[in-house]
Amino acid sequence: MSLVVVGSMAFDAIETPFGKSDKIVGGAGTYIAWCASNFTPVKQISIVGGDFPQSELDALTARNVNLEGVQIKKNEKTFFWSGRYHMDMNTRDTLETQLNVLENFQPVVPDSYQDCEYLMLGNLVPAVQTSVITQLKTRPKLIVMDTMNFWMEIAMDDLKKTISMVDVLMVNDSEARQLSGDFSLVRAAGTIMKMGPKYLIIKKGEHGALLFHEDKVFFAPALPLEDVFDPTGAGDTFAGGFMGHIAKTNDISFENMKTAIIVGSAMASFCVEKFGTERIRAVDKTEIDARLAEFVQLVNFDISLV
Ligand code: AMP
């Protein structure tokens, strides 16, 4: 099976209450690829400028991430984002978004990606996400989409069109409220699933994630961590773990999606331990298995109802 990932590849500048980074490599597509490649090979679609380090691209290639679908615009600049986290590390303000190469990005799906069975649309211009769906000659078994408030503010109509075409939508709690216009997440889920997706995942940062489908709901906690250093990319890493697991197991049942959101939560718990992609690019199978075992312990309990 083949997993195609679409998403921004970027430079980020991050401020948290505990530190500040210079311009470092980030981007939704970058985090997803680093994470998902732990589970299955990845075929990446994105765009970077001539300023994006070749060594970063080589490192992804060495991890079984195919970059044939990544355009390099030699005379242009890579997408840039900067953000500042609040004291709770759960909320942040975007300080600056420079679209640069993303502004006129026309994705081209290579022929060798036409075997795509699983499509992960990471955060990116909604029209670009739609273009990738329509370029695929056979509809993938599962299309999962992530997005953010930025696109709700500047491209809501395009965004709703993309949302109507996907199977699973992932957003955080404030984005679910913004998209639905409803404060109740349960009602918001109902409203959003009427827009098209059969499944909705609402990420709640350190408070875990909810998976909705029809009238069913499943909750996965986030691992309580002593130190959270930088939450940037946690949502993308979650997406990479979710989709990596689904593609590896080739099973799109609701039961397997429950496992996949635990895998996503476990992977996100690594991401936040260091700045940028540092932690997620270093993690190995032994560490992943140990952390999954911690999740089992976290939620395992007996009860006898009399
Ligand atoms: P997350 O913390 O998982 O929500 O994702 C953070 C990543 O999203 C950063 O590495 C940014 O480069 C990237 N990002 C921020 N804003 C956008 C945007 N408008 N479109 C695409 N990617 C973005």
Short mmCIF file of C-alpha atoms and ligand atoms in Angstrom, two decimals:
data_model
loop_
_atom_site.label_atom_id
_atom_site.label_comp_id
_atom_site.label_asym_id
_atom_site.label_seq_id
_atom_site.Cartn_x
_atom_site.Cartn_y
_atom_site.Cartn_z
CA MET A 1 0.00 0.00 0.00
CA SER A 2 1.13 3.52 -0.52
CA LEU A 3 0.77 6.58 1.69
CA VAL A 4 0.85 10.01 0.04
CA VAL A 5 1.39 13.00 2.33
CA VAL A 6 0.66 16.59 1.38
CA GLY A 7 1.63 19.50 3.61
CA SER A 8 3.75 22.57 4.16
CA MET A 9 7.52 22.30 4.49
CA ALA A 10 8.66 25.39 6.31
CA PHE A 11 10.91 27.50 8.41
CA ASP A 12 9.46 28.23 11.86
CA ALA A 13 10.45 30.67 14.59
CA ILE A 14 8.99 29.60 17.93
CA GLU A 15 8.69 31.27 21.31
CA THR A 16 7.60 29.34 24.38
CA PRO A 17 7.69 30.41 28.04
CA PHE A 18 10.85 28.29 28.30
CA GLY A 19 12.83 29.29 25.24
CA LYS A 20 13.00 30.73 21.79
CA SER A 21 14.22 29.20 18.52
CA ASP A 22 15.90 30.83 15.55
CA LYS A 23 14.51 29.93 12.16
CA ILE A 24 14.30 26.13 12.26
CA VAL A 25 12.92 23.58 9.86
CA GLY A 26 9.24 22.78 10.41
CA GLY A 27 6.04 22.54 8.43
CA ALA A 28 3.05 20.24 8.68
CA GLY A 29 4.27 17.98 5.86
CA THR A 30 7.73 17.72 7.42
CA TYR A 31 6.40 16.57 10.81
CA ILE A 32 3.94 14.14 9.21
CA ALA A 33 6.65 12.59 7.02
CA TRP A 34 9.13 12.17 9.89
CA CYS A 35 6.47 10.54 12.01
CA ALA A 36 4.64 8.36 9.45
CA SER A 37 7.91 7.00 8.04
CA ASN A 38 8.27 5.04 11.30
CA PHE A 39 5.37 2.91 10.10
CA THR A 40 5.36 2.88 6.29
CA PRO A 41 7.16 4.49 3.31
CA VAL A 42 5.88 7.98 2.44
CA LYS A 43 5.37 9.74 -0.89
CA GLN A 44 5.58 13.45 -0.19
CA ILE A 45 3.95 16.39 -2.02
CA SER A 46 5.08 19.88 -1.07
CA ILE A 47 7.10 22.90 -2.17
CA VAL A 48 10.21 24.63 -0.81
CA GLY A 49 12.40 27.54 -1.86
CA GLY A 50 16.09 27.48 -2.77
CA ASP A 51 16.85 28.41 0.86
CA PHE A 52 15.59 25.03 2.21
CA PRO A 53 18.60 22.93 3.28
CA GLN A 54 19.44 20.04 0.95
CA SER A 55 20.64 18.13 4.02
CA GLU A 56 17.04 18.15 5.37
CA LEU A 57 15.73 16.72 2.11
CA ASP A 58 18.48 14.08 2.11
CA ALA A 59 17.63 13.12 5.69
CA LEU A 60 13.99 12.54 4.69
CA THR A 61 15.04 10.52 1.64
CA ALA A 62 17.17 8.34 3.91
CA ARG A 63 14.02 7.70 5.96
CA ASN A 64 12.14 6.25 2.98
CA VAL A 65 10.32 9.49 2.17
CA ASN A 66 10.01 9.82 -1.62
CA LEU A 67 10.42 13.50 -2.57
CA GLU A 68 9.55 13.24 -6.27
CA GLY A 69 6.43 15.32 -5.59
CA VAL A 70 8.33 18.09 -3.75
CA GLN A 71 8.97 21.11 -5.95
CA ILE A 72 12.07 23.21 -5.31
CA LYS A 73 11.77 26.85 -6.46
CA LYS A 74 15.41 27.88 -6.55
CA ASN A 75 14.83 31.64 -6.68
CA GLU A 76 12.03 31.81 -4.13
CA LYS A 77 11.71 31.58 -0.36
CA THR A 78 10.33 28.72 1.71
CA PHE A 79 7.05 29.22 3.64
CA PHE A 80 7.71 30.88 7.01
CA TRP A 81 5.62 30.76 10.18
CA SER A 82 6.25 32.15 13.63
CA GLY A 83 4.25 31.58 16.78
CA ARG A 84 4.27 32.28 20.49
CA TYR A 85 2.86 29.89 23.08
CA HIS A 86 0.95 31.02 26.14
CA MET A 87 1.93 29.92 29.63
CA ASP A 88 -0.39 26.85 29.48
CA MET A 89 1.46 25.65 26.30
CA ASN A 90 -1.93 24.58 24.98
CA THR A 91 -2.76 27.80 23.17
CA ARG A 92 -0.64 30.00 20.92
CA ASP A 93 -0.74 33.11 18.78
CA THR A 94 0.51 33.15 15.22
CA LEU A 95 2.90 36.10 15.00
CA GLU A 96 3.62 35.92 11.29
CA THR A 97 2.76 33.82 8.24
CA GLN A 98 4.76 34.39 5.04
CA LEU A 99 3.29 32.18 2.33
CA ASN A 100 6.23 32.72 -0.09
CA VAL A 101 6.39 29.60 -2.34
CA LEU A 102 2.98 28.45 -1.08
CA GLU A 103 1.30 31.48 -2.65
CA ASN A 104 1.29 30.07 -6.20
CA PHE A 105 1.80 26.38 -5.48
CA GLN A 106 0.34 24.14 -8.21
CA PRO A 107 0.94 20.59 -6.98
CA VAL A 108 1.71 17.92 -9.56
CA VAL A 109 1.01 14.35 -8.52
CA PRO A 110 3.77 12.16 -10.06
CA ASP A 111 2.67 9.05 -11.96
CA SER A 112 4.50 6.92 -9.42
CA TYR A 113 2.11 8.25 -6.72
CA GLN A 114 -1.03 7.03 -8.55
CA ASP A 115 -0.98 3.82 -6.48
CA CYS A 116 -1.97 5.95 -3.44
CA GLU A 117 -4.25 4.02 -1.11
CA TYR A 118 -3.99 6.39 1.83
CA LEU A 119 -3.93 10.16 1.40
CA MET A 120 -2.96 12.43 4.30
CA LEU A 121 -3.77 16.04 3.49
CA GLY A 122 -1.71 17.97 6.02
CA ASN A 123 -2.26 21.63 6.74
CA LEU A 124 -1.92 23.60 3.51
CA VAL A 125 -3.85 25.85 1.11
CA PRO A 126 -7.27 24.12 0.77
CA ALA A 127 -7.29 24.50 -3.04
CA VAL A 128 -3.96 22.63 -3.15
CA GLN A 129 -5.44 19.82 -1.04
CA THR A 130 -8.42 19.62 -3.43
CA SER A 131 -6.14 19.60 -6.47
CA VAL A 132 -4.28 16.55 -5.16
CA ILE A 133 -7.56 14.67 -4.57
CA THR A 134 -8.77 15.42 -8.09
CA GLN A 135 -5.45 14.48 -9.72
CA LEU A 136 -5.62 10.95 -8.29
CA LYS A 137 -7.18 8.66 -10.90
CA THR A 138 -8.44 6.16 -8.32
CA ARG A 139 -9.97 7.36 -5.07
CA PRO A 140 -7.77 6.31 -2.12
CA LYS A 141 -9.20 3.95 0.50
CA LEU A 142 -9.04 6.74 3.07
CA ILE A 143 -8.54 10.50 2.76
CA VAL A 144 -7.67 12.27 6.00
CA MET A 145 -7.41 16.05 6.20
CA ASP A 146 -5.93 18.50 8.68
CA THR A 147 -6.36 22.27 8.50
CA MET A 148 -6.19 25.35 10.72
CA ASN A 149 -7.93 28.59 11.67
CA PHE A 150 -5.74 30.58 9.23
CA TRP A 151 -7.54 28.97 6.25
CA MET A 152 -10.95 29.41 7.90
CA GLU A 153 -10.23 33.12 8.02
CA ILE A 154 -8.99 33.62 4.45
CA ALA A 155 -10.39 30.73 2.38
CA MET A 156 -13.54 29.37 4.06
CA ASP A 157 -15.37 28.52 0.81
CA ASP A 158 -12.40 26.59 -0.62
CA LEU A 159 -11.95 24.91 2.74
CA LYS A 160 -15.57 23.73 2.90
CA LYS A 161 -15.21 22.30 -0.60
CA THR A 162 -12.15 20.26 0.45
CA ILE A 163 -13.84 19.16 3.67
CA SER A 164 -16.79 17.85 1.63
CA MET A 165 -14.41 15.51 -0.26
CA VAL A 166 -12.61 13.77 2.63
CA ASP A 167 -13.36 10.81 4.89
CA VAL A 168 -11.74 12.02 8.10
CA LEU A 169 -11.24 15.61 9.26
CA MET A 170 -8.82 16.52 12.06
CA VAL A 171 -9.06 19.88 13.78
CA ASN A 172 -8.36 21.19 17.25
CA ASP A 173 -11.15 22.16 19.63
CA SER A 174 -11.12 25.90 18.88
CA GLU A 175 -11.10 25.20 15.13
CA ALA A 176 -14.07 22.81 15.53
CA ARG A 177 -15.95 25.60 17.31
CA GLN A 178 -14.96 28.16 14.65
CA LEU A 179 -15.94 25.87 11.78
CA SER A 180 -19.31 24.88 13.25
CA GLY A 181 -20.18 28.09 15.08
CA ASP A 182 -21.09 25.96 18.10
CA PHE A 183 -19.40 25.90 21.52
CA SER A 184 -20.50 22.35 22.35
CA LEU A 185 -17.97 19.96 20.79
CA VAL A 186 -20.60 17.21 20.54
CA ARG A 187 -22.96 19.46 18.57
CA ALA A 188 -20.00 20.85 16.60
CA ALA A 189 -19.06 17.29 15.62
CA GLY A 190 -22.59 16.65 14.33
CA THR A 191 -22.54 19.85 12.29
CA ILE A 192 -19.08 19.16 10.82
CA MET A 193 -19.85 15.54 9.87
CA LYS A 194 -22.87 16.88 7.92
CA MET A 195 -20.34 18.88 5.84
CA GLY A 196 -18.98 15.59 4.40
CA PRO A 197 -16.48 13.68 6.57
CA LYS A 198 -17.78 10.43 8.07
CA TYR A 199 -15.23 10.68 10.87
CA LEU A 200 -14.09 13.68 12.87
CA ILE A 201 -11.10 13.88 15.19
CA ILE A 202 -11.00 16.81 17.60
CA LYS A 203 -7.53 17.36 19.12
CA LYS A 204 -7.46 18.91 22.56
CA GLY A 205 -3.72 19.25 23.12
CA GLU A 206 -2.69 18.07 26.57
CA HIS A 207 -6.31 16.97 27.11
CA GLY A 208 -6.21 14.25 24.46
CA ALA A 209 -8.33 13.69 21.37
CA LEU A 210 -11.91 12.68 20.51
CA LEU A 211 -12.90 10.49 17.58
CA PHE A 212 -16.50 10.87 16.36
CA HIS A 213 -18.32 8.59 13.90
CA GLU A 214 -22.10 8.48 13.48
CA ASP A 215 -23.35 8.41 17.08
CA LYS A 216 -20.14 6.86 18.45
CA VAL A 217 -17.39 8.68 20.27
CA PHE A 218 -13.99 7.48 21.50
CA PHE A 219 -11.55 9.37 23.70
CA ALA A 220 -7.75 9.00 23.76
CA PRO A 221 -5.81 10.81 26.49
CA ALA A 222 -2.54 12.62 26.00
CA LEU A 223 0.30 11.22 28.09
CA PRO A 224 0.80 13.43 31.17
CA LEU A 225 4.39 14.65 30.73
CA GLU A 226 6.63 16.29 33.29
CA ASP A 227 8.15 18.66 30.71
CA VAL A 228 6.52 20.01 27.59
CA PHE A 229 9.15 21.97 25.74
CA ASP A 230 7.61 22.90 22.39
CA PRO A 231 4.13 21.80 21.18
CA THR A 232 4.80 22.90 17.57
CA GLY A 233 4.06 20.08 15.17
CA ALA A 234 2.28 17.95 17.79
CA GLY A 235 -0.93 18.00 15.72
CA ASP A 236 0.94 17.05 12.55
CA THR A 237 2.87 14.33 14.35
CA PHE A 238 -0.45 13.02 15.69
CA ALA A 239 -1.71 12.93 12.09
CA GLY A 240 1.44 11.11 10.95
CA GLY A 241 1.05 8.49 13.66
CA PHE A 242 -2.66 8.06 12.97
CA MET A 243 -2.26 7.66 9.22
CA GLY A 244 1.02 5.73 9.49
CA HIS A 245 -0.72 3.12 11.63
CA ILE A 246 -3.79 2.91 9.36
CA ALA A 247 -1.61 2.50 6.25
CA LYS A 248 0.66 -0.07 7.90
CA THR A 249 -2.26 -2.21 9.09
CA ASN A 250 -4.35 -1.56 5.94
CA ASP A 251 -7.51 -1.46 8.07
CA ILE A 252 -9.95 1.46 8.03
CA SER A 253 -12.43 0.12 10.59
CA PHE A 254 -13.59 2.32 13.49
CA GLU A 255 -11.92 -0.15 15.90
CA ASN A 256 -8.56 0.29 14.16
CA MET A 257 -9.02 4.08 14.10
CA LYS A 258 -9.26 3.91 17.90
CA THR A 259 -5.82 2.26 17.99
CA ALA A 260 -4.56 4.78 15.44
CA ILE A 261 -5.46 7.75 17.63
CA ILE A 262 -3.57 6.15 20.51
CA VAL A 263 -0.56 5.73 18.20
CA GLY A 264 -0.96 9.38 17.11
CA SER A 265 -1.11 10.51 20.75
CA ALA A 266 1.99 8.47 21.62
CA MET A 267 3.95 9.98 18.72
CA ALA A 268 2.80 13.51 19.62
CA SER A 269 4.06 12.95 23.16
CA PHE A 270 7.60 12.57 21.75
CA CYS A 271 7.30 15.64 19.52
CA VAL A 272 6.70 18.08 22.38
CA GLU A 273 9.76 16.97 24.34
CA LYS A 274 12.23 19.04 22.27
CA PHE A 275 12.20 22.05 19.96
CA GLY A 276 11.09 21.54 16.35
CA THR A 277 11.59 18.17 14.69
CA GLU A 278 14.57 17.22 16.88
CA ARG A 279 12.81 14.59 18.97
CA ILE A 280 10.52 13.10 16.35
CA ARG A 281 13.36 12.50 13.89
CA ALA A 282 15.35 10.57 16.49
CA VAL A 283 12.68 8.30 17.94
CA ASP A 284 12.99 4.54 17.30
CA LYS A 285 10.73 1.48 17.43
CA THR A 286 11.81 0.42 20.92
CA GLU A 287 10.89 3.85 22.33
CA ILE A 288 7.58 3.88 20.42
CA ASP A 289 6.62 0.43 21.75
CA ALA A 290 7.53 1.43 25.32
CA ARG A 291 5.42 4.57 25.08
CA LEU A 292 2.46 2.68 23.66
CA ALA A 293 2.72 0.37 26.68
CA GLU A 294 2.55 3.47 28.93
CA PHE A 295 -0.70 4.43 27.20
CA VAL A 296 -2.13 0.98 27.86
CA GLN A 297 -1.29 1.40 31.56
CA LEU A 298 -2.72 4.92 31.61
CA VAL A 299 -6.22 3.89 30.55
CA ASN A 300 -6.40 0.32 31.84
CA PHE A 301 -8.80 -0.29 34.71
CA ASP A 302 -11.20 -2.91 36.03
CA ILE A 303 -14.69 -2.23 37.17
CA SER A 304 -17.40 -4.56 38.36
CA LEU A 305 -20.90 -3.14 38.16
CA VAL A 306 -23.36 -4.59 40.64
P1 AMP B 1 0.85 22.18 14.57
O1 AMP B 1 1.63 22.64 15.77
O2 AMP B 1 0.77 20.69 14.48
O3 AMP B 1 -0.48 22.84 14.43
O4 AMP B 1 1.66 22.60 13.27
C1 AMP B 1 2.71 23.51 13.27
C2 AMP B 1 3.30 23.59 11.87
O5 AMP B 1 2.32 24.10 10.97
C3 AMP B 1 4.49 24.53 11.82
O6 AMP B 1 5.66 23.79 11.60
C4 AMP B 1 4.16 25.51 10.69
O7 AMP B 1 5.21 25.63 9.76
C5 AMP B 1 2.94 24.92 10.01
N1 AMP B 1 1.97 25.97 9.65
C6 AMP B 1 1.63 27.07 10.37
N2 AMP B 1 0.70 27.80 9.71
C7 AMP B 1 0.45 27.14 8.55
C8 AMP B 1 -0.41 27.38 7.43
N3 AMP B 1 -1.21 28.46 7.39
N4 AMP B 1 -0.41 26.49 6.42
C9 AMP B 1 0.39 25.40 6.46
N5 AMP B 1 1.22 25.11 7.47
C10 AMP B 1 1.26 25.96 8.51
#
